[in-house]
XYZ file of C-alpha atoms in Angstrom:
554
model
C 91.316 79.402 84.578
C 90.300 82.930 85.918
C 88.168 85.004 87.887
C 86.319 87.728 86.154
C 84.566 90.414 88.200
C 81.439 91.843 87.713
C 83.151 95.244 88.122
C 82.745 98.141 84.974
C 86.088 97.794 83.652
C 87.715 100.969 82.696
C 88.879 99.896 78.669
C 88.639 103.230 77.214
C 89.979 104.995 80.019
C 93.105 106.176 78.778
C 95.602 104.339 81.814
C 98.391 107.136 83.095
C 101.780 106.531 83.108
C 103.288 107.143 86.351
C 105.329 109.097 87.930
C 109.452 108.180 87.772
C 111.447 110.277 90.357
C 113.900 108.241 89.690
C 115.184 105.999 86.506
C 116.377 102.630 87.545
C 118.634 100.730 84.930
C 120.299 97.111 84.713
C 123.313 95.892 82.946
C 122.210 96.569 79.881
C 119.248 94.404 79.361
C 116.601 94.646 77.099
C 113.308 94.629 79.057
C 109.941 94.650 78.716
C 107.239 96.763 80.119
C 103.614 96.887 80.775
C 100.871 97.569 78.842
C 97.884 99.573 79.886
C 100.019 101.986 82.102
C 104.258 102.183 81.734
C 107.501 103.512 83.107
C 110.826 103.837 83.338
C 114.350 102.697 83.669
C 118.452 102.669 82.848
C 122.066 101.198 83.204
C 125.738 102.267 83.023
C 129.616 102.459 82.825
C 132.575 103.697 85.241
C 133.606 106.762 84.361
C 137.657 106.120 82.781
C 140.251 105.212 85.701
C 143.575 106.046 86.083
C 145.262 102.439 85.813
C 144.522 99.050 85.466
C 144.471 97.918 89.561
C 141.710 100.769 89.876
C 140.193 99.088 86.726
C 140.316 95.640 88.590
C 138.837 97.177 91.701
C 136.034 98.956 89.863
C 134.857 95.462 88.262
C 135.449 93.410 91.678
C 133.552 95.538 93.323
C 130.328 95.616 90.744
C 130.260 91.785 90.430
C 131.340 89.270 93.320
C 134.557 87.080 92.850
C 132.057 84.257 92.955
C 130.161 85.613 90.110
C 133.829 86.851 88.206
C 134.876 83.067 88.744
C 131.785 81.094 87.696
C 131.902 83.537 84.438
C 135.314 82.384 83.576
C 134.498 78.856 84.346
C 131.243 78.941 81.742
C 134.056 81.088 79.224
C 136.778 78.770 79.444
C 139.048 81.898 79.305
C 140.125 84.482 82.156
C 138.203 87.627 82.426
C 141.307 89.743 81.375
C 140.439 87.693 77.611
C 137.003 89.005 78.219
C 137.764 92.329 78.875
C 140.044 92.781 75.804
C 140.310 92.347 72.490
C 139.258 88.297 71.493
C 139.987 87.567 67.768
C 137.622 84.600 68.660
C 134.726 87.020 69.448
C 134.259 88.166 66.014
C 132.387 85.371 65.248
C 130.049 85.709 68.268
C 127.780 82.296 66.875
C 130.832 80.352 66.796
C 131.122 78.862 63.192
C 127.786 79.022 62.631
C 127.873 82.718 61.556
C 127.940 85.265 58.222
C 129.682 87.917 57.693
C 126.581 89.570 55.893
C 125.762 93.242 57.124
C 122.598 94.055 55.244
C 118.762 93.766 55.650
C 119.521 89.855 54.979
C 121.825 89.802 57.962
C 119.415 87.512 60.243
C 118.043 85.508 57.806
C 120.753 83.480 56.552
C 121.033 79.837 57.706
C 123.875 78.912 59.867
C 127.409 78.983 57.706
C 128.417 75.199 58.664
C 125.037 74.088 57.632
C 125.890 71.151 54.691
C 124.142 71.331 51.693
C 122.443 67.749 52.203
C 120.971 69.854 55.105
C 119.864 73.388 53.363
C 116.819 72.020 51.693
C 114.966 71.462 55.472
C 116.196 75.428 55.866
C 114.274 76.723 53.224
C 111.617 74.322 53.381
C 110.902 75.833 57.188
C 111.755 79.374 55.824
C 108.678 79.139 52.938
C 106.446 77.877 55.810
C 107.750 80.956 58.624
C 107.195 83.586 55.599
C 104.595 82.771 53.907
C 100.359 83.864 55.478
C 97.731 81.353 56.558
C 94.332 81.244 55.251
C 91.166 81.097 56.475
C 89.735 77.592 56.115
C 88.638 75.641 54.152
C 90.963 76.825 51.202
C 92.600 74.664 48.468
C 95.865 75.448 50.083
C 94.720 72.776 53.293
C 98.602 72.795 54.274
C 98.105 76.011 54.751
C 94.756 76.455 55.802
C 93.103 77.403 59.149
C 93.694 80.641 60.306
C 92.087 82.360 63.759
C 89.055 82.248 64.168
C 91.196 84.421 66.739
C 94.272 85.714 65.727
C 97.060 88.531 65.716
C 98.787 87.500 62.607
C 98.712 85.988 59.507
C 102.282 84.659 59.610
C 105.334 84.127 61.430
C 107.331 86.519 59.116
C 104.601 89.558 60.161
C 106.339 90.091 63.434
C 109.635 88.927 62.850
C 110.433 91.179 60.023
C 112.882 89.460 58.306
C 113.820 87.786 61.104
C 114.196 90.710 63.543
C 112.812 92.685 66.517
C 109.111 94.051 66.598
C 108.027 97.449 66.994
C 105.159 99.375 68.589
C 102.457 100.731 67.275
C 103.560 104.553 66.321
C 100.027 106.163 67.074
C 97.002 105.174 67.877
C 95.645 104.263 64.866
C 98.294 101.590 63.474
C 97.975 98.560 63.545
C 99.824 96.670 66.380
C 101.531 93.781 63.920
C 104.658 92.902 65.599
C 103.641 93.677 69.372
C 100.988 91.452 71.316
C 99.436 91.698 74.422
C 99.517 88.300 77.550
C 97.405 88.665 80.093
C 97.016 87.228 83.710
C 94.878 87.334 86.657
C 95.806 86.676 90.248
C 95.513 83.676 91.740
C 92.193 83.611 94.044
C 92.335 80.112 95.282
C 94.932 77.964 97.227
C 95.081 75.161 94.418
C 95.546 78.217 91.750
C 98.818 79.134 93.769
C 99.700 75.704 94.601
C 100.090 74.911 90.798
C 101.327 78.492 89.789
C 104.462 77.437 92.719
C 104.856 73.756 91.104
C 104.915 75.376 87.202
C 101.820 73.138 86.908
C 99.925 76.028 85.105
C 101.500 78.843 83.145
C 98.973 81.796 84.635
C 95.477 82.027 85.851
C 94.183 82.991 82.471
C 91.122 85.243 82.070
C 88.239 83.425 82.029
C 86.459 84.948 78.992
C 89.870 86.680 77.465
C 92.445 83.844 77.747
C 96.221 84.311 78.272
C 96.705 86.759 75.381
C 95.046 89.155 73.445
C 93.874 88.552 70.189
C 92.773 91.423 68.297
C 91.800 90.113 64.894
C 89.118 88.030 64.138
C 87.941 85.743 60.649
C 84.599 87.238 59.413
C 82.133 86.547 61.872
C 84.138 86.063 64.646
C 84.305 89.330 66.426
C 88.299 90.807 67.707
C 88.633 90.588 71.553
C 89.586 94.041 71.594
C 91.953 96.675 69.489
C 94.988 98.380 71.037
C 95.992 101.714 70.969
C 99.243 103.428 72.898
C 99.964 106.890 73.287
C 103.439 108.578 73.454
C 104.843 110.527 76.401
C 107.886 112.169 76.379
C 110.141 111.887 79.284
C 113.820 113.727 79.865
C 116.747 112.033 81.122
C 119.524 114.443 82.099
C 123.435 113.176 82.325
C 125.604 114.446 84.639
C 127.450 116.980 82.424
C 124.337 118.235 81.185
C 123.211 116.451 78.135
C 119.402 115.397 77.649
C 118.269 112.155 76.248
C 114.746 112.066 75.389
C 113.198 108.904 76.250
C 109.526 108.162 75.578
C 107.054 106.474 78.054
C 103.950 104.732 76.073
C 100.384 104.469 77.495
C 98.268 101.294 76.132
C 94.701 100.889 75.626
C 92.456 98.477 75.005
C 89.637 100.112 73.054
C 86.374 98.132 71.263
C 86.098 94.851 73.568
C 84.528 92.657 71.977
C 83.196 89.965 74.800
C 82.696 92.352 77.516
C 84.396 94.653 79.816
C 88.200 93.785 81.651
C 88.587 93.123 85.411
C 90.558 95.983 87.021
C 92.731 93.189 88.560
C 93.993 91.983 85.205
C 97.054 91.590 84.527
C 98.510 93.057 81.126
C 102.009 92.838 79.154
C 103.252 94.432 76.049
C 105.705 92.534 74.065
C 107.058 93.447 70.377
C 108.730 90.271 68.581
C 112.069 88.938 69.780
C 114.836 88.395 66.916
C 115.427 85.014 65.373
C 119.308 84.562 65.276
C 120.757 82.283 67.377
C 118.282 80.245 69.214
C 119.493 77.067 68.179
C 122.700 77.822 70.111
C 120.581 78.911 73.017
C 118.596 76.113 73.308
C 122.278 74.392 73.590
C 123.670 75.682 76.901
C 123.231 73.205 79.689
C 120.508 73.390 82.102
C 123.342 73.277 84.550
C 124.910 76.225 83.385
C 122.250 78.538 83.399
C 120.928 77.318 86.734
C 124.453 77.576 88.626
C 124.174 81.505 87.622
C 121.199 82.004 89.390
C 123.551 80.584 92.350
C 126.494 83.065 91.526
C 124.440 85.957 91.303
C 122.723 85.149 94.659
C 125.799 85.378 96.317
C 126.637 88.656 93.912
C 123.147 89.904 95.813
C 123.900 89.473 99.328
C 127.800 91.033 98.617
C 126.169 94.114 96.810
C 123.229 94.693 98.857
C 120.570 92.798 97.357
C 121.148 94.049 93.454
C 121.548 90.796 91.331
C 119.470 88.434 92.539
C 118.858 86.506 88.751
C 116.654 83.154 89.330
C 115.565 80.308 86.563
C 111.950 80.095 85.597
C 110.720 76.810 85.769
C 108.000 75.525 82.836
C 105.328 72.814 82.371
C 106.654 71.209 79.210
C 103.587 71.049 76.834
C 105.303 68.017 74.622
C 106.318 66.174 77.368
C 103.617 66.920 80.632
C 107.334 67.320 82.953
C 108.304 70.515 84.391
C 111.863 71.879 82.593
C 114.074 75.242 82.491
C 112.349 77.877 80.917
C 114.623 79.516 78.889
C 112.959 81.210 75.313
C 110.282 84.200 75.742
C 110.601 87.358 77.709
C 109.753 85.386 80.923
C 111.367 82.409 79.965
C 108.554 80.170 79.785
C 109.166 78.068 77.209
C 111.646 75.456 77.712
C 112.741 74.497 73.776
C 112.428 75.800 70.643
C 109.537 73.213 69.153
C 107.168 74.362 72.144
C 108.126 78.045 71.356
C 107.177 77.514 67.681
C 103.736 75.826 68.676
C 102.841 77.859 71.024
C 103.123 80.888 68.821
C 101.269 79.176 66.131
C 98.333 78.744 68.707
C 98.684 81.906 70.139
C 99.041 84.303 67.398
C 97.743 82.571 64.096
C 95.078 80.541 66.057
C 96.748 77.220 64.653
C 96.321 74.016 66.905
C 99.368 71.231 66.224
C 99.807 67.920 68.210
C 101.978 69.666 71.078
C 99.168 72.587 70.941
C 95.985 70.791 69.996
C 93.064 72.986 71.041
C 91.738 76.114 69.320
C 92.805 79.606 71.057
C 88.933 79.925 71.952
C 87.358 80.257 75.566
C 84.068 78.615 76.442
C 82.669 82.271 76.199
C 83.972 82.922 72.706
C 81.043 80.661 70.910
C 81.513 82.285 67.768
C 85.022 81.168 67.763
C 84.676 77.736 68.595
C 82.303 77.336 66.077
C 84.151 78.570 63.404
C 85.732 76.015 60.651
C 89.033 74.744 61.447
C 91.539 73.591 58.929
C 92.426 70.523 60.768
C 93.067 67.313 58.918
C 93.942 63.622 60.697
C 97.010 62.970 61.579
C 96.401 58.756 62.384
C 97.952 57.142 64.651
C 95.423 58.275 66.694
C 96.768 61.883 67.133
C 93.647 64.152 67.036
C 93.434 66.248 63.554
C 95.301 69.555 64.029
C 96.286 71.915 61.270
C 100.144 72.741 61.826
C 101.013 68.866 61.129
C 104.457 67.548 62.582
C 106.170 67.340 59.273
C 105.430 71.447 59.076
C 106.412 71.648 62.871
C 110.083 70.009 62.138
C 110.566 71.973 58.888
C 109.881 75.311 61.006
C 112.043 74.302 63.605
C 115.055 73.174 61.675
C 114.271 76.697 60.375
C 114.815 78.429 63.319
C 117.455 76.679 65.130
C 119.351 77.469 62.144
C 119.362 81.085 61.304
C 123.105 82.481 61.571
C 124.418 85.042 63.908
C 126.018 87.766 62.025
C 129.670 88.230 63.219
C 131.024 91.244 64.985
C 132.105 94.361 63.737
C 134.571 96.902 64.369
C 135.706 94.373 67.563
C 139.453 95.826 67.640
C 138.978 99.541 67.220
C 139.619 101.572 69.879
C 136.229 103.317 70.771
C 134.449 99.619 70.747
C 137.313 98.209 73.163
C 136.778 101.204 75.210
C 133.137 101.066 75.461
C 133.765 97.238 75.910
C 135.899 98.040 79.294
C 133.285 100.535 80.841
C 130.521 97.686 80.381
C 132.583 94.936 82.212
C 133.623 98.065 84.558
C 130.176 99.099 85.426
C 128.968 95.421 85.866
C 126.794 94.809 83.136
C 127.974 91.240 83.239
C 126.612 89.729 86.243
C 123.206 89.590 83.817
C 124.799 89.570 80.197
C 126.662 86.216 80.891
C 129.089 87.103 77.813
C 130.935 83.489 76.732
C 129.645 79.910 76.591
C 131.325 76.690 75.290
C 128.453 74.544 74.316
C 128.832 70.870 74.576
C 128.510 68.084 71.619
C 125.077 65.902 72.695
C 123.185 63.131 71.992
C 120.630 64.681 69.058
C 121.216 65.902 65.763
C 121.831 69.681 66.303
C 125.114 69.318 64.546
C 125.750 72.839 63.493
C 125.705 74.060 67.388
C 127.562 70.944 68.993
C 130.444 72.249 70.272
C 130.600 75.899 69.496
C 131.883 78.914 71.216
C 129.192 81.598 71.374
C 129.538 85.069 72.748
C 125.578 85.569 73.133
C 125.487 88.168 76.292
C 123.177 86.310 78.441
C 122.289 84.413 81.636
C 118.896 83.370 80.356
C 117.523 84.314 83.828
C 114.936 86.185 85.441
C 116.244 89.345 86.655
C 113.677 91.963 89.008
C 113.765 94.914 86.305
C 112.097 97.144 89.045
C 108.721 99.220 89.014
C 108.879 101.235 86.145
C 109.276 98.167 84.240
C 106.785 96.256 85.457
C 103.942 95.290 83.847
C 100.286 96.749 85.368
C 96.717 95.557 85.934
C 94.620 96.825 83.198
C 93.309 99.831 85.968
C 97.164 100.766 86.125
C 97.931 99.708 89.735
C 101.176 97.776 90.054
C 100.722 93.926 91.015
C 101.918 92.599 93.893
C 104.889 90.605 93.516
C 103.457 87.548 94.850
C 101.457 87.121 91.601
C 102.993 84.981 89.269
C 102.445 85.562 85.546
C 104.376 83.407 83.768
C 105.243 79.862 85.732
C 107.240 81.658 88.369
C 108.278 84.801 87.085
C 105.768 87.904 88.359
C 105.568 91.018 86.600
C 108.845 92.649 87.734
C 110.553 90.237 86.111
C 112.094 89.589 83.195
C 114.674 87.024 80.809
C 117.919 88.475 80.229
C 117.727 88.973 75.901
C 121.062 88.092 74.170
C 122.384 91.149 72.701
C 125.002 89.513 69.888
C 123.430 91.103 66.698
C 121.642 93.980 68.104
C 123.836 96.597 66.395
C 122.437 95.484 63.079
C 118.794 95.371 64.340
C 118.003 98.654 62.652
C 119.866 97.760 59.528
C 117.732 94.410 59.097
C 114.261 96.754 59.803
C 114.529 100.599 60.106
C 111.261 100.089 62.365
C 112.676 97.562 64.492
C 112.494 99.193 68.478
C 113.973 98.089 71.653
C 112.662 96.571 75.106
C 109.501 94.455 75.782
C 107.007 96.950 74.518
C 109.011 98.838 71.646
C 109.095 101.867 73.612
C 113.353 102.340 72.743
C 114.318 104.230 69.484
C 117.957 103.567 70.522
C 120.534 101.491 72.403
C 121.298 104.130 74.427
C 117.160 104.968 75.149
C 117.166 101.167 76.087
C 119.961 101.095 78.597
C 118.118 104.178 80.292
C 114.967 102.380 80.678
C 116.433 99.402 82.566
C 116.100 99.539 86.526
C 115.488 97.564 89.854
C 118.981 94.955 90.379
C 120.743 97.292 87.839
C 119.732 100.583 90.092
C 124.166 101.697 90.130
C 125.056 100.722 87.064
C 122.458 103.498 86.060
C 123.863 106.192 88.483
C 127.122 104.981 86.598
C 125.462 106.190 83.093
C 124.286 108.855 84.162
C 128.224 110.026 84.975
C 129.054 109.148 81.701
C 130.507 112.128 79.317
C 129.812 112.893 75.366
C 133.286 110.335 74.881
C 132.104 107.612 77.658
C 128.267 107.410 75.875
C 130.444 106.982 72.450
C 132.129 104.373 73.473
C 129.454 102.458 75.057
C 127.613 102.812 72.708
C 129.873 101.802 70.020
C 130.650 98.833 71.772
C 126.677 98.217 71.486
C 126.755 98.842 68.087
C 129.433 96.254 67.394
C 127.418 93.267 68.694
């Protein structure tokens, strides 16, 4: 589905990060960035104000009342119950949660889960942990790994469940952070079905839509990536320095020939696991009616929130749906998520996902054994078979969302007020009542979640835009992901962030890894979330503790 030029591409060329005169942050949203050439970016709180009508005004003022009132309508509660201390928040996945604090804390399956249920859990769990193998192996559930591939198996980027990481130099391996790639559209079909979320992207023609860079023996790697560190210092208002640090990728040792300078490249460590069944939950309605609210939020504030749906081509079903999993939002439920990943990283075809990850140029590939084995029914032979594909998404609609801590002490409720102060809202959609449906997600029917999301698309600005592989920003117009460009990215939840460190020590923040720290990740952010930064930036040694606190507690 691309265009490749017959241009020298520059893959060794080490790509620059640019300049940042100024560092742009969002409510705080974890991002993502670009890969071959990065920035920057941030968000913030009020400073403290003398009463509670100068409160009031601070907040009205940073999100609409349209935006305040379609918030309390998705809560069920008034914002004042937001604002302060919720008993009911503590368990921020609703019943479905643990109280577990420990490296086990996002691997747990969800607390109402019966025990006539538990045995699909761990069934999914053995198949998410445990490696593929190269085919043909005696192990032929289990068989048919690559002949392209990143990992070996599910469980190597989510690390017990949790966040990815980047590389640390430029020698280590890049296990839990994966590169997507895009080209412009050339052609007015290409952008025709790029507008109706016909096509995901305009893939590379020789490179695909992401890079793979393992191979099985024969089979060469498309290319290896290395990133270099940069460090880059923030300075607050009353003087104390924050050292953030700006990343450079590479793409060294191509294997099928050089990159097109227009090529589109993205950095992305593993999202965490927790909670996606309750996700996947929320109405279409709801999420789309935000996009609504914080329209009108834009045009009040002067263009800053301006969130929008991503619309997806539904692999399982051929319709076009919400997008609403991913860092772009481009998968629309959980099963398609799961399939696509197999396919994408492991090189595993399945019935909703049934052609190898190989382009016509990549001979070696296609020609390599596959694992498949018939399915009947005149499905075509795959090698993730739909029994595996239910057990692995029972799997991960069910892990548990570790409860709050700390909720009611006084430096969390404090850091709580300066993020509703500052705004940080209008994105981090905090409350949901989910309703009871038709299908046999029993453990999130009905719940109360406190996830901190809109599930939109939100413009994260330049610095946190992705790049073209020659390290020139891409025009907006150019769609990367169904609708969303590079500027853009899905709001993540943040419930169980605070323990993200705790579950893996490694375990970064943003798209691309790049944040050591909650606080590093709010001064990243940018674009629609341009005051709140300003706001941060204000904030003294006692204001960053309680924000940050408050982080912590999620």
């Amino acid at each position: 589905m691309n265009a490749m030029n017959n241009k020298k591409s520059m893959l060794s060329a080490s790509l620059g990060t640019p300049s940042m005169p100024h560092l742009h942050i969002a409510p705080f949203k974890l991002a993502l960035s670009l890969l071959c050439v990065l920035s920057v970016s941030a968000c913030q709180p009020t400073d403290s104000v003398s009463d509670d009508e100068s409160k009031a005004d601070s907040r009205s003022q940073a999100v609409s009342a349209e935006r305040t009132q379609m918030i309390e309508a998705l809560a069920g509660v008034s914002m004042q119950q937001l604002v302060t201390f919720d008993p009911q928040e503590i368990k921020q996945g609703g019943d479905t949660g643990i109280t577990i604090t420990s490296s086990e804390s996002y691997s747990k399956p969800s607390s109402n889960l019966p025990a006539s249920r538990k045995g699909s859990f761990f069934i999914g769990n053995a198949f998410f942990k445990q490696p593929w193998v190269v085919a043909s192996a005696s192990t032929d559930s289990r068989d048919g790994l690559g002949a392209l591939f990143n990992v070996a198996a599910c469980q190597s980027c989510h690390v017990k469940d949790g966040r990815g990481h980047a590389p640390m130099t430029s020698d280590s391996d890049a296990d839990s952070l994966l590169i997507r790639l895009a080209m412009p559209a050339t052609t007015d079909e290409q952008r025709q079905h790029l507008q109706d979320s016909l096509i995901e992207k305009v893939a590379h023609p020789i490179y695909g839509g992401q890079l793979q860079d393992r191979g099985i023996q024969g089979v060469p790697a498309e290319a290896r990536i290395a990133v270099q560190w940069a460090d880059k210092v923030v300075t607050f208002a009353d003087g104390h320095i924050e050292t953030l640090r700006a990343p450079t990728f590479n793409l060294t040792k191509p294997g099928y020939g050089p990159f097109d300078d227009e090529l589109m490249v993205s950095p992305r460590i593993a999202l965490s696991m927790i909670g996606l069944g309750l996700l996947e939950q929320i109405p279409d309605a709801d999420i789309k009616k935000q996009a609504v609210s914080n329209n009108k939020n834009a045009d009040k504030n002067g263009g800053l929130v301006r969130g929008k749906f991503n619309l997806a081509m539904d692999p399982q079903t051929g319709k076009v749906g919400l997008g609403r999993f991913g860092w772009k939002a481009g998968q629309t439920k959980l099963v398609t998520q799961n399939q696509s990943a197999f396919n994408e990283d492991m090189g595993l075809t399945s019935n909703i996902r049934p052609h190898e990850s190989c382009t016509p140029a990549q001979t070696a590939c296609l020609k390599a054994t596959t694992g498949a084995d018939e399915q009947g029914n005149g499905k075509p032979p795959v090698e993730v078979s739909d029994e595996v594909a239910k057990f692995v998404e029972f799997y991960t609609r069910n892990l548990s969302v570790p409860h709050r801590r700390d909720a009611d002490s006084v430096e969390v409720l404090a850091g709580k007020k300066r993020f509703y102060d500052m705004g940080c809202q209008s994105c981090h959609t905090p409350r949901y009542q989910l309703p009871t449906t038709d299908d046999d997600h029993l453990e999130q029917h009905g719940q109360v979640i406190y996830p901190y999301t809109d599930l939109l698309l939100h413009d994260m600005g330049d610095d946190l835009a992705d790049r073209t592989i020659a390290g020139k920003l891409p025009s907006k117009a150019a769609q990367v992901e169904f609708l969303a460009n590079s500027y853009e990215w899905r709001t993540p939840a943040l419930w169980g962030i605070g323990l993200a460190q705790t579950v893996d020590p490694q375990a970064t923040f943003l798209h691309d890894g790049r944040a050591r720290t909650l606080m590093e990740a709010v001064l990243w952010h940018g674009g629609e979330a341009g005051r709140q930064k300003q706001q941060v930036l204000q904030l003294d040694k006692q204001g960053r503790a309680e924000l940050n606190a408050f982080l912590k507690s999620l």
